[in-house]
Structures are given as C-alpha cells and as structure tokens.
CSV table of C-alpha atoms in Angstrom, one decimal:
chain,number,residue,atom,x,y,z
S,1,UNK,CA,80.7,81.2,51.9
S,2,UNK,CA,78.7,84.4,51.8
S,3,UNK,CA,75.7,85.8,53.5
S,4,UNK,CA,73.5,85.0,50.8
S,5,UNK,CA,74.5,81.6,50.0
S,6,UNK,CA,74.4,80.5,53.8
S,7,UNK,CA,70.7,82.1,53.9
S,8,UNK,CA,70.0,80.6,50.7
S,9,UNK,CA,70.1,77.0,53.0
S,10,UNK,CA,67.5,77.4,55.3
S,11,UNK,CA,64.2,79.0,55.6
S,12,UNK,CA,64.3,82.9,56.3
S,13,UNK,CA,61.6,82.3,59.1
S,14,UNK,CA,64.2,79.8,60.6
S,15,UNK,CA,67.2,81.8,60.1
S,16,UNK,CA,68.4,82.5,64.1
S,17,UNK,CA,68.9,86.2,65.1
S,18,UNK,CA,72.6,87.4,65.4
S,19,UNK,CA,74.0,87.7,68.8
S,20,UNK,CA,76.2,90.7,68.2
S,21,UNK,CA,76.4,93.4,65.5
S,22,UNK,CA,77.9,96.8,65.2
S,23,UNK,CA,81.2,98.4,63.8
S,24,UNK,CA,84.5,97.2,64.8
S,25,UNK,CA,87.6,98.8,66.3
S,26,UNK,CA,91.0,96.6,65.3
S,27,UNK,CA,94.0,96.6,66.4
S,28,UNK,CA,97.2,93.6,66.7
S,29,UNK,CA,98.9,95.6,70.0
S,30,UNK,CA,96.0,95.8,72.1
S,31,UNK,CA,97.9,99.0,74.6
S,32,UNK,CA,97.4,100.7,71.1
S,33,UNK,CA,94.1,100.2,70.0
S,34,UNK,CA,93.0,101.8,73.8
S,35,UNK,CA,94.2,104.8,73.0
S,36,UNK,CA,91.8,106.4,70.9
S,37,UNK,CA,89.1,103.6,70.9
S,38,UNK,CA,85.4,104.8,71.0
S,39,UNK,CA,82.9,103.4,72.9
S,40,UNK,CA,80.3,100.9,72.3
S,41,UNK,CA,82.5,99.1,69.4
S,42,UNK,CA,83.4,95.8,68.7
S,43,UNK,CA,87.2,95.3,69.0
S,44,UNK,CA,88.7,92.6,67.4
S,45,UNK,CA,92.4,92.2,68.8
S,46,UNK,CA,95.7,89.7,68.3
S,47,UNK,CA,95.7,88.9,72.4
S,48,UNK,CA,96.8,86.1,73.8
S,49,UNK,CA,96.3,85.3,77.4
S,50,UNK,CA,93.9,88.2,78.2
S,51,UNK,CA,95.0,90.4,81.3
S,52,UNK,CA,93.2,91.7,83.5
S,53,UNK,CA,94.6,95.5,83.1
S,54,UNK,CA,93.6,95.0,79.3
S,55,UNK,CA,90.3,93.9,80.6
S,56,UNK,CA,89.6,96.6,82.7
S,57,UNK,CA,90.5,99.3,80.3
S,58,UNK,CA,88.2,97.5,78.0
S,59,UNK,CA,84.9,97.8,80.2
S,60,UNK,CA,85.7,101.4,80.7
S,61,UNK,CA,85.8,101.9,77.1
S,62,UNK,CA,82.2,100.4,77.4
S,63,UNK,CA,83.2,97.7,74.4
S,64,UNK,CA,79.9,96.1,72.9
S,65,UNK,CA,81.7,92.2,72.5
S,66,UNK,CA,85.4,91.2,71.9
S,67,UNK,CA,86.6,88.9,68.5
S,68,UNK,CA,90.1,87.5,69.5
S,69,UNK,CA,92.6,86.1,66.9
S,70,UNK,CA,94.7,84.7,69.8
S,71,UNK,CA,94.1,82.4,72.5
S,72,UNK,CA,92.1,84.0,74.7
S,73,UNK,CA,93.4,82.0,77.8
S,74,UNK,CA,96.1,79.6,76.9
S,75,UNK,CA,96.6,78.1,80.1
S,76,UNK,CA,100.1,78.6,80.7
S,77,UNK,CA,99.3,81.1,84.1
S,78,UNK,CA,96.1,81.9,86.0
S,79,UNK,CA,94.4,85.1,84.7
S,80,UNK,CA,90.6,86.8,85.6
S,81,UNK,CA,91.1,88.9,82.4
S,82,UNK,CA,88.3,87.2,80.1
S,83,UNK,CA,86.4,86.2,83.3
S,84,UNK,CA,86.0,90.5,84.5
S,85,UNK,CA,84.9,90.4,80.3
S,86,UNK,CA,82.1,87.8,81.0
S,87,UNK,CA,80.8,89.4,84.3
S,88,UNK,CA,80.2,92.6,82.6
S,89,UNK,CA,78.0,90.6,80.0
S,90,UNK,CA,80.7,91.9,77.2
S,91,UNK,CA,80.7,88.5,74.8
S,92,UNK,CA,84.1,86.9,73.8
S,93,UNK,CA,84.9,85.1,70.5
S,94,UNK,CA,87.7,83.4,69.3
S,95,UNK,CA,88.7,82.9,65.8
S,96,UNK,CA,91.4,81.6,64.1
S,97,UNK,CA,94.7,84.0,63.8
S,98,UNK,CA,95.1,83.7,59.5
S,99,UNK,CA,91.7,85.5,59.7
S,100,UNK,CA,93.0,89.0,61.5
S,101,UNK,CA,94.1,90.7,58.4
S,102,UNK,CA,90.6,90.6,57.0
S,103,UNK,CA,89.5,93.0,59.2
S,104,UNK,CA,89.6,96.9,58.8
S,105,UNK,CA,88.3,99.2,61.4
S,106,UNK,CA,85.0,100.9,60.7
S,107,UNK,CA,83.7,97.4,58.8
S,108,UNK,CA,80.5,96.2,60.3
S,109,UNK,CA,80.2,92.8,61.8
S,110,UNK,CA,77.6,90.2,62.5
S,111,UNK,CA,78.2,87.6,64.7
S,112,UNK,CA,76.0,84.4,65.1
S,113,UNK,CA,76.8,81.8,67.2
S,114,UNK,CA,80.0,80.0,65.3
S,115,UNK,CA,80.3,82.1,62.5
S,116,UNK,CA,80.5,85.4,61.9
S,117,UNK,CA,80.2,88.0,58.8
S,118,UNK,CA,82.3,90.4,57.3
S,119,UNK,CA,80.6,91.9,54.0
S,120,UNK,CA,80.1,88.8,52.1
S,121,UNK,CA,82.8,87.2,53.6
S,122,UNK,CA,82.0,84.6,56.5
S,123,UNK,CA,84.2,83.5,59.4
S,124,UNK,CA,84.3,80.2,61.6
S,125,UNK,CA,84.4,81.7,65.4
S,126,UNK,CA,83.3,80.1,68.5
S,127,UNK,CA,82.5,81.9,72.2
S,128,UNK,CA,84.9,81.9,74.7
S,129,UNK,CA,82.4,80.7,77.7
S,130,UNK,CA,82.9,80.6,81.9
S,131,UNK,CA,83.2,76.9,81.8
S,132,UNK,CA,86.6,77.4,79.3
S,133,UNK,CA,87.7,80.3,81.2
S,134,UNK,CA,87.3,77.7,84.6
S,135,UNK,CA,89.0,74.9,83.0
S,136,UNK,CA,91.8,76.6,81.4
S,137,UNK,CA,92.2,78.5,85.2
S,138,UNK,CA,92.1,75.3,86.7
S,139,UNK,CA,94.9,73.6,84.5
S,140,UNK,CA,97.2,76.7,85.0
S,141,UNK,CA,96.9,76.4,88.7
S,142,UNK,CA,98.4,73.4,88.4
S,143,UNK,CA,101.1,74.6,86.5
S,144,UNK,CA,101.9,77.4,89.3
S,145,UNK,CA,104.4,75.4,91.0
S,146,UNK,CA,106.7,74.5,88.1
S,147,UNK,CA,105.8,78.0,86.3
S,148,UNK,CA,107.1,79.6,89.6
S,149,UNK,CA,110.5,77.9,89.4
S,150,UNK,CA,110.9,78.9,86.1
S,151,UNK,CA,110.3,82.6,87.2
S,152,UNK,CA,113.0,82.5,89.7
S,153,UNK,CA,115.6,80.9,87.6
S,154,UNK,CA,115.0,83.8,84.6
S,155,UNK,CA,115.3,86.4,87.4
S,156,UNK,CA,118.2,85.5,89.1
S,157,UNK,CA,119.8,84.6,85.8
S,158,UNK,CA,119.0,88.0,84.2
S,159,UNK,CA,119.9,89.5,87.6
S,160,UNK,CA,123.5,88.4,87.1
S,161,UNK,CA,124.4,89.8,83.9
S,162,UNK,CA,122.3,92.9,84.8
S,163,UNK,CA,123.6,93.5,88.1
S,164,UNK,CA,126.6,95.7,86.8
S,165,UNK,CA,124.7,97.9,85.0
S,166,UNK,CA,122.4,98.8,87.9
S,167,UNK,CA,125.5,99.9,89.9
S,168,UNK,CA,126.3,102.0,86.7
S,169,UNK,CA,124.7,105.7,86.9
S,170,UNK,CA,122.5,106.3,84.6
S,171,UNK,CA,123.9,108.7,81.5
S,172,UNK,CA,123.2,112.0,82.2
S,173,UNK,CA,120.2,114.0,81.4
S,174,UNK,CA,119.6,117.8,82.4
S,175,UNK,CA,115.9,117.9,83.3
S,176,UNK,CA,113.8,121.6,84.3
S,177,UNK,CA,111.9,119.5,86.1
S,178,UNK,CA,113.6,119.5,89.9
S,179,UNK,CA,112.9,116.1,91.7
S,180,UNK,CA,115.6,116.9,94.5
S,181,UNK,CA,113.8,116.5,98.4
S,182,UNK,CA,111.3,116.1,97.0
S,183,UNK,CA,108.5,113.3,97.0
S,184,UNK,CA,107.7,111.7,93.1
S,185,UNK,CA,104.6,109.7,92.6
S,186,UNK,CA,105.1,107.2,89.9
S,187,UNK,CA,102.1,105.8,87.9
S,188,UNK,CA,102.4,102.6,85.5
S,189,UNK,CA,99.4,101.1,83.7
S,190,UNK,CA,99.7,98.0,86.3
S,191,UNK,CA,96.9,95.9,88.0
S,192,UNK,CA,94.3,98.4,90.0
S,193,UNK,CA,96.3,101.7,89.2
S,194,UNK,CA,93.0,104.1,88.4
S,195,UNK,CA,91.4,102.9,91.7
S,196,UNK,CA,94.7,103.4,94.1
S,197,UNK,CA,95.4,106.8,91.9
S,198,UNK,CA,92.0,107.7,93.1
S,199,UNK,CA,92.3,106.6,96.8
S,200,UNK,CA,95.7,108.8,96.5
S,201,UNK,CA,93.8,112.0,96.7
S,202,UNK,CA,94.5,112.8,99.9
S,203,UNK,CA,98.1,112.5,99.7
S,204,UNK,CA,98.6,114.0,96.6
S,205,UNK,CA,96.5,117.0,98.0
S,206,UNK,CA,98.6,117.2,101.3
S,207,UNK,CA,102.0,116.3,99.8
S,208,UNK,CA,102.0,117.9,96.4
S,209,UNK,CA,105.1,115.7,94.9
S,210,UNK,CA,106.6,115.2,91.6
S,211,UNK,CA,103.9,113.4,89.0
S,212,UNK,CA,105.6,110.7,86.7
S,213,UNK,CA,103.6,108.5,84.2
S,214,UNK,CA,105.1,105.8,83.0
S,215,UNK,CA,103.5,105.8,79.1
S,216,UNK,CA,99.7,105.0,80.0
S,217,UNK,CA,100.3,105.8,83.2
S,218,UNK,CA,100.2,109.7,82.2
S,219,UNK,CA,96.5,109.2,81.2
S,220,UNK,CA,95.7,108.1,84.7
S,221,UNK,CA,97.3,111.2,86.0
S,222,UNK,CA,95.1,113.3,83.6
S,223,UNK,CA,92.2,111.6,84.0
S,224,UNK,CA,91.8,112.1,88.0
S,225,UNK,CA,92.4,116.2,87.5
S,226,UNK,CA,96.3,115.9,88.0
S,227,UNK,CA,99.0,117.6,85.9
S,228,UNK,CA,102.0,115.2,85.0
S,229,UNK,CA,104.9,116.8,85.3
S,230,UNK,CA,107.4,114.2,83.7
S,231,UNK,CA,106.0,111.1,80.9
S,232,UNK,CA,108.7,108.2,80.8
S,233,UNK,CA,108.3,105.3,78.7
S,234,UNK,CA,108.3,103.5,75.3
S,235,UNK,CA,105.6,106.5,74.0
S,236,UNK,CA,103.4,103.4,72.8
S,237,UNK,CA,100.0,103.1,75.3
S,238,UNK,CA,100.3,107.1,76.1
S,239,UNK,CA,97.8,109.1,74.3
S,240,UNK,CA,98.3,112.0,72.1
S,241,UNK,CA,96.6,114.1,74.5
S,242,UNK,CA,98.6,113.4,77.3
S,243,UNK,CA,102.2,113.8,74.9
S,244,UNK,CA,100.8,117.4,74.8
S,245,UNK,CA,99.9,118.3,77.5
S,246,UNK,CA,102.9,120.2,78.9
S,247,UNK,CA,104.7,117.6,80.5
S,248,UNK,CA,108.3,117.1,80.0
S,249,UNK,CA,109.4,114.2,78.0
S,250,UNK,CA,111.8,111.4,78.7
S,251,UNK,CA,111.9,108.5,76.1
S,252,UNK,CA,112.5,105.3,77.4
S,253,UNK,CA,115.8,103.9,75.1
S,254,UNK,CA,117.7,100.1,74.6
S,255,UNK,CA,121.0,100.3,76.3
S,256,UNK,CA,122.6,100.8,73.0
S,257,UNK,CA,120.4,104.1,72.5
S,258,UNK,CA,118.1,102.8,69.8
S,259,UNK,CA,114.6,104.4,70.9
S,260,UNK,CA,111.7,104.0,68.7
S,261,UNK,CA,109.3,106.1,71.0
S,262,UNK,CA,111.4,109.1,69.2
S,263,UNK,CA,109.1,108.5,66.5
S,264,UNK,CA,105.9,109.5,68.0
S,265,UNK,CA,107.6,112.3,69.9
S,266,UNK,CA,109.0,113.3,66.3
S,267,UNK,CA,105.7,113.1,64.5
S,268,UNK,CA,104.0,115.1,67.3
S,269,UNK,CA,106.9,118.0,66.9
S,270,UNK,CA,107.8,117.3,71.2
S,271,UNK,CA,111.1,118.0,72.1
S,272,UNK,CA,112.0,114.4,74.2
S,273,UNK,CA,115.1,113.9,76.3
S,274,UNK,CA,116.7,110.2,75.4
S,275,UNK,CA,117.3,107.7,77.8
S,276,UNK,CA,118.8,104.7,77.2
S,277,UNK,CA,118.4,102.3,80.0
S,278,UNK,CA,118.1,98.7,80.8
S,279,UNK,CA,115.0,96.8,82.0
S,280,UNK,CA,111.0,98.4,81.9
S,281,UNK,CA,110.2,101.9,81.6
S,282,UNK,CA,109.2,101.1,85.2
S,283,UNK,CA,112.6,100.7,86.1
S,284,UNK,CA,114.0,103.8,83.9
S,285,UNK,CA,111.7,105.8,85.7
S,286,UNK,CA,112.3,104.4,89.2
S,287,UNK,CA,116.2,104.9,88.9
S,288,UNK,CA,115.6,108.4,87.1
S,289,UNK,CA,114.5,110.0,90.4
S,290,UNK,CA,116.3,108.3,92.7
S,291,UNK,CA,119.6,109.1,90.8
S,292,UNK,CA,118.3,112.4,91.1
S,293,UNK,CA,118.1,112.8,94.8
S,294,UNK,CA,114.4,112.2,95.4
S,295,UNK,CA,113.3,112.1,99.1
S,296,UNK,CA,110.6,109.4,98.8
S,297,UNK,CA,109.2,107.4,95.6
S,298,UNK,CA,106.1,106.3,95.9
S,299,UNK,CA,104.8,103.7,93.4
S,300,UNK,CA,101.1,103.7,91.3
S,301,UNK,CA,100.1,100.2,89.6
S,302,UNK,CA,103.8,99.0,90.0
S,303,UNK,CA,104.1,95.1,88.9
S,304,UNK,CA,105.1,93.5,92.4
S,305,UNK,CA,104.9,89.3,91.6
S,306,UNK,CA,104.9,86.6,88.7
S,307,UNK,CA,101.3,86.8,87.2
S,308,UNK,CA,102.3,90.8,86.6
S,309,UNK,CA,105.3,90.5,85.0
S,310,UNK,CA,104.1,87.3,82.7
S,311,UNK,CA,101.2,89.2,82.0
S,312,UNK,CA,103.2,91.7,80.4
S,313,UNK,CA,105.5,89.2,78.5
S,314,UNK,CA,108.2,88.7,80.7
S,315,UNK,CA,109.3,85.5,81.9
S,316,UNK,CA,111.6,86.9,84.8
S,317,UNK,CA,111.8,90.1,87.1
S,318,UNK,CA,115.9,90.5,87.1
S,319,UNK,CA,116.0,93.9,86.3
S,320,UNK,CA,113.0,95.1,88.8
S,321,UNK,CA,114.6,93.6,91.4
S,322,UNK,CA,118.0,95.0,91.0
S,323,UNK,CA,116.1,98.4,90.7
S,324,UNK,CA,114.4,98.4,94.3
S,325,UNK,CA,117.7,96.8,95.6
S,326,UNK,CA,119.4,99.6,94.9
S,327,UNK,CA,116.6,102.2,95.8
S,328,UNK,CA,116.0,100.6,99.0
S,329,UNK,CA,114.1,102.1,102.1
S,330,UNK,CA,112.5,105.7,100.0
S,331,UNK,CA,110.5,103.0,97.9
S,332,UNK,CA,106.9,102.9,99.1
S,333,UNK,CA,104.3,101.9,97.3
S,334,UNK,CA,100.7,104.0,97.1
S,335,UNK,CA,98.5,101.2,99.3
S,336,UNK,CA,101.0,101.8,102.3
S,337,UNK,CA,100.7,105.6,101.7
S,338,UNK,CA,97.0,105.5,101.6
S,339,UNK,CA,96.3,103.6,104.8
S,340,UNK,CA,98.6,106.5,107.0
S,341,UNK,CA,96.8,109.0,104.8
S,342,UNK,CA,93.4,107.2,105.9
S,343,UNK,CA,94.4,107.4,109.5
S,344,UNK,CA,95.3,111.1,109.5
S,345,UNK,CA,92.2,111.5,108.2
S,346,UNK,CA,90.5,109.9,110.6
S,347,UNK,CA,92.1,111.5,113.7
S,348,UNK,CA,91.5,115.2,112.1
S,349,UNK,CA,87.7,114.2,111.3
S,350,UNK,CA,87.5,112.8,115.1
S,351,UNK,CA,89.8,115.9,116.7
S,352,UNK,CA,87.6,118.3,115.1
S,353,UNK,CA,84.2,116.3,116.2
S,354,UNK,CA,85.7,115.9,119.6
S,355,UNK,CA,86.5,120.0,119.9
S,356,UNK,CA,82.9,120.5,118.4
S,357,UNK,CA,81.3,118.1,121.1
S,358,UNK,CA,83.4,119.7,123.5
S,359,UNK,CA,81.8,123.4,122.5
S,360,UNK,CA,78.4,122.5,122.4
S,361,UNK,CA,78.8,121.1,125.8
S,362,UNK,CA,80.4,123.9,127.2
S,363,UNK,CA,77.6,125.9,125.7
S,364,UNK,CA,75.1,123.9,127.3
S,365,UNK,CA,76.8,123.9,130.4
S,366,UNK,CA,77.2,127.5,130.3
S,367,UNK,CA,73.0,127.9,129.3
S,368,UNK,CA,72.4,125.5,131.7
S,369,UNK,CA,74.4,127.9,134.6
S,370,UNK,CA,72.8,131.2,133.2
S,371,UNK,CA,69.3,129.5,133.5
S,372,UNK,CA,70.2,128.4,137.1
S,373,UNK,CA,71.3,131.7,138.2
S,374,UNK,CA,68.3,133.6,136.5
S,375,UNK,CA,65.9,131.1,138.8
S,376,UNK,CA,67.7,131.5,142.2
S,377,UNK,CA,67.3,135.5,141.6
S,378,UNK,CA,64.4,135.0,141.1
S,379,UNK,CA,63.0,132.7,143.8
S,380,UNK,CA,65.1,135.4,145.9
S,381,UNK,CA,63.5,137.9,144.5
S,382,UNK,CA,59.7,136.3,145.8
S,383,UNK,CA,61.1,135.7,149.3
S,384,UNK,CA,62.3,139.1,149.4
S,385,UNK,CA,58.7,140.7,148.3
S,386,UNK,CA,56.9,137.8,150.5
C-alpha cells in the first residue's frame, strides 16, 4: 500500500503525525555499519539479540531511532542492549526480516506507529517497548541456569580438541615492532572498553607499553590520543583510518591460512603480516606477545564470562581459556591495573600536600620566631632607655 492510498483512507486533519523521520544508514553486520556511520541517522540493521557494546557505540554515534530486521531480544540470554537504546530516548522498531533488502542507505524514512514508509512503499513494523525488553529479560533469566550448562559443556568440549594446538607455537612472524620486557596493552571492542581505556591514562602515561588493538579496538586507541603500535584482528570493525595510521599490521587467519581480512588490507595497498591461528583475534593477539617474550599483558574490554562470549556468537569459551592457561600469572587485566595506578596517585597527591603543609608550617613557625625575637629586643630595648 502506498502513501497516497493509505492517506486516501482517512481525513488529512486526522492523519496522526509520524514519530520518526530522517535518512537512514543500513547495514546486515552491524560492527560494519559503525565504522563510518554519521550521526543523527536512522540505522536499520539485521541484529539479533542487541548487545550492549553495539548499543553503546550506537548512542555515541548520536543515532536518531533504530529499525531492526532481527529479533531485537530473543530471549535466549539476558542483555541491557535495547534497554541503554530506550534510556537514551533513541526509539526501536522491529520489522519483519524479508523486508531488509528494500532498504538502501541515503532513502528517507517515515515511521508512524506500526507502519512505516519507504518512497511509496509501506512496511508493517511495531516498537520494541521497556515492558518487551522486561519480559523477554525476565524469561531469559530463567533460562540462566540450563544456558550456563550448556556453556560449560561447549568449552570444555572445544577445549579438548583445542588443547594441542595451544601447546603448539604459533608459526613464525618477524615483527619491527619489539614486544620483548616489555609491557603490551591489549584493546578489544568488549563490554566498557572506551571508559577503562580512559581510566588507563595514568598507566599508559607512567608505563609507556606496547599498544595492540584488536580490529575495533585500534579506534579506541586512536580515539583517546594514543598511537597503536600493532592492529590484530579479522580487519572487519577497524576503520580505514585506523588501517592507516602507521601501525603494523597482523591479519588475524583460520588455522588452515585462509584470511579474508587480506582483502581490506589489499584494497587499502597495507602490507599485513598473516597469522593463522585458532580461536578470536583476542586470543591471536594474547598468544602473539606472550610468545614473544612480553613482560606483562594487560587486557582492554577482554570478554571474561558467558553473556560476553554469547553476545558475540559463541556458544563456548574453549579456546580463551586455553589461552590464559598457558599465559598464566603476566595476564592482568586494565581494572586491576587502574586501582594500583589510583593508589599511587593518591599517595603522590597526599606526599606532595603533606611536604607543602609541612613548609608553610615551618614558615609560619619560623615568622612566628622572627616576630618573637623582634619583640623581646625590643621590650629590651625600652627597659634599657627607661
């Protein structure tokens, strides 16, 4: 049904106003559509179960309303993606996934309340709401228990067939970058990792180690003043910008060597070093430095439990926990390193007030003695005369 011919069925002074208009942004892989999305634009993305890193990236792209061709919240795990949406007043609606080819970025869109229009061309939606996001929360906490033991079973299963290969070094690759005693700060686009990059400034400042991001992560880096100095990862959610920006590049490859991030390093004219590896980028980039003598590695928006690693489409952690198995005690991650950093700071801030307080008393004392002297000379002085 078309604009016209839906207006055509009721009066034009009854006709409601739309709820959300403007030009829209689309994209099925919603890591891609981020990096280069402009702000203040509709996005229509192909996302199911909303996460809350996807979330977050999309109110600091300042995104006028969201149309998802996917469940927004199926149910199957707890998430406060769509809810972080819905406190910053940024609307949500779902329609139905045979629609998501009929959109083209740079189309304008007006949405009414359960429909919404494309050119001519309309399209059943309906709002995502709080109460749906609380009901479907509410039915996956009750799947927790029985999603958990799922979790543990895919882990330990993957964990066996992996666990040879994580005793295997990795193959060989002769970086100019030289990680040896030194610190490495890793960075991956995981739960919080702009805000504990930020609180990291202090150590970063005092410590100076080796910068890695993992894909996205290498935004982060950018993005807070701070030069990577390695990018490892698939080469999808990392920005052009960030390719070029000097840092050396390590492409993140299947254990058989097939790596399709060689195509964007390609396109872009990068030189890329290959390496083929098992598990996430995470994990390549984890083993990467300790295999090449790091002192200490400390982690940025590393995923640590089940809602992170099922929010990025795993259904296990096998390989992850091999990875810090074998890395052992020089894996810290940055909310550790920030409280000590915290501390130190504190204890300079209070050694240098205590040394001040301790000079201007010393001053006062000695004003205090001068002034004293100069009035017994001179109450000396008058006895003298008298």
């Amino acid at each position: 049904m078309s604009i016209l011919n839906w207006s055509s069925l009721s009066l034009f002074s009854s006709k409601p106003p739309p709820l959300c208009k403007g030009k829209i942004s689309v994209g099925a892989i919603t890591k891609v559509l981020l990096r280069d999305l402009p702000p203040g634009r509709i996005v229509v993305l192909q996302h199911r179960d909303l996460d809350e890193v996807a979330a977050q990236e999309l109110i600091d792209q300042k995104v006028k309303a969201v149309i998802n061709c996917q469940e927004t919240m199926s149910g199957a795990y707890p998430t406060h993606g769509p809810l972080m949406l819905l406190q910053q007043h940024i609307p949500i609606w779902e329609a139905d996934a045979s629609v998501f080819e009929a959109f083209t970025t740079n189309s304008e869109i007006v949405v009414y309340e359960d429909r919404l229009f494309l050119g001519d061309q309309e399209i059943p939606c309906s709002a995502f709401t709080r109460e749906k996001w609380l009901s479907m929360q509410q039915q996956a906490n009750e799947r927790t228990t029985k999603l958990m033991e799922q979790f543990i079973e895919n882990t330990l299963t993957h964990a066996m067939r992996e666990m040879h290969a994580v005793m295997e070094p990795l193959p060989a690759i002769s970086l100019q970058t030289n990680l040896a005693d030194r610190h490495v700060l890793i960075v991956s686009r995981g739960k919080g990792y702009k805000k504990d990059l930020l609180a990291a400034k202090a150590y970063v400042s005092e410590v100076k180690p080796i910068l890695i991001g993992v894909d996205g992560g290498a935004d982060a880096l950018l993005e807070c003043g701070y030069q990577p100095h390695l990018i490892i990862g698939d080469m999808d959610s990392v920005t052009d910008r960030a390719l070029t920006c000097g840092a050396e590049l390590v492409v993140h490859a299947y254990a058989d060597g097939t790596a399709p991030g060689l195509l964007r390093t390609n396109a872009l004219g990068l030189p890329a070093h290959v390496l083929p590896c098992f598990g996430t980028s995470e994990d390549a980039a984890l083993l990467l430095a300790f295999e090449k003598q790091c002192e200490v590695l400390v982690t940025v928006g590393a995923r640590t439990h089940m809602i992170d690693f099922l929010e990025k489409g795993r259904a296990g952690m096998g390989s992850t926990l091999l990875v810090r198995m074998k890395i052992g005690a020089r894996l810290m991650d940055i909310k550790s390193v920030g409280i000590l950093y915290k501390q130190q700071k504190w204890t300079k801030e209070a050694g240098s007030t205590l040394l001040l307080s301790l000079f201007f008393i010393a001053l006062g004392f000695f004003q205090l003695h001068w002034i004293v002297k100069r009035v017994a000379h001179a109450v000396w002085k008058l006895g003298g005369e008298g």
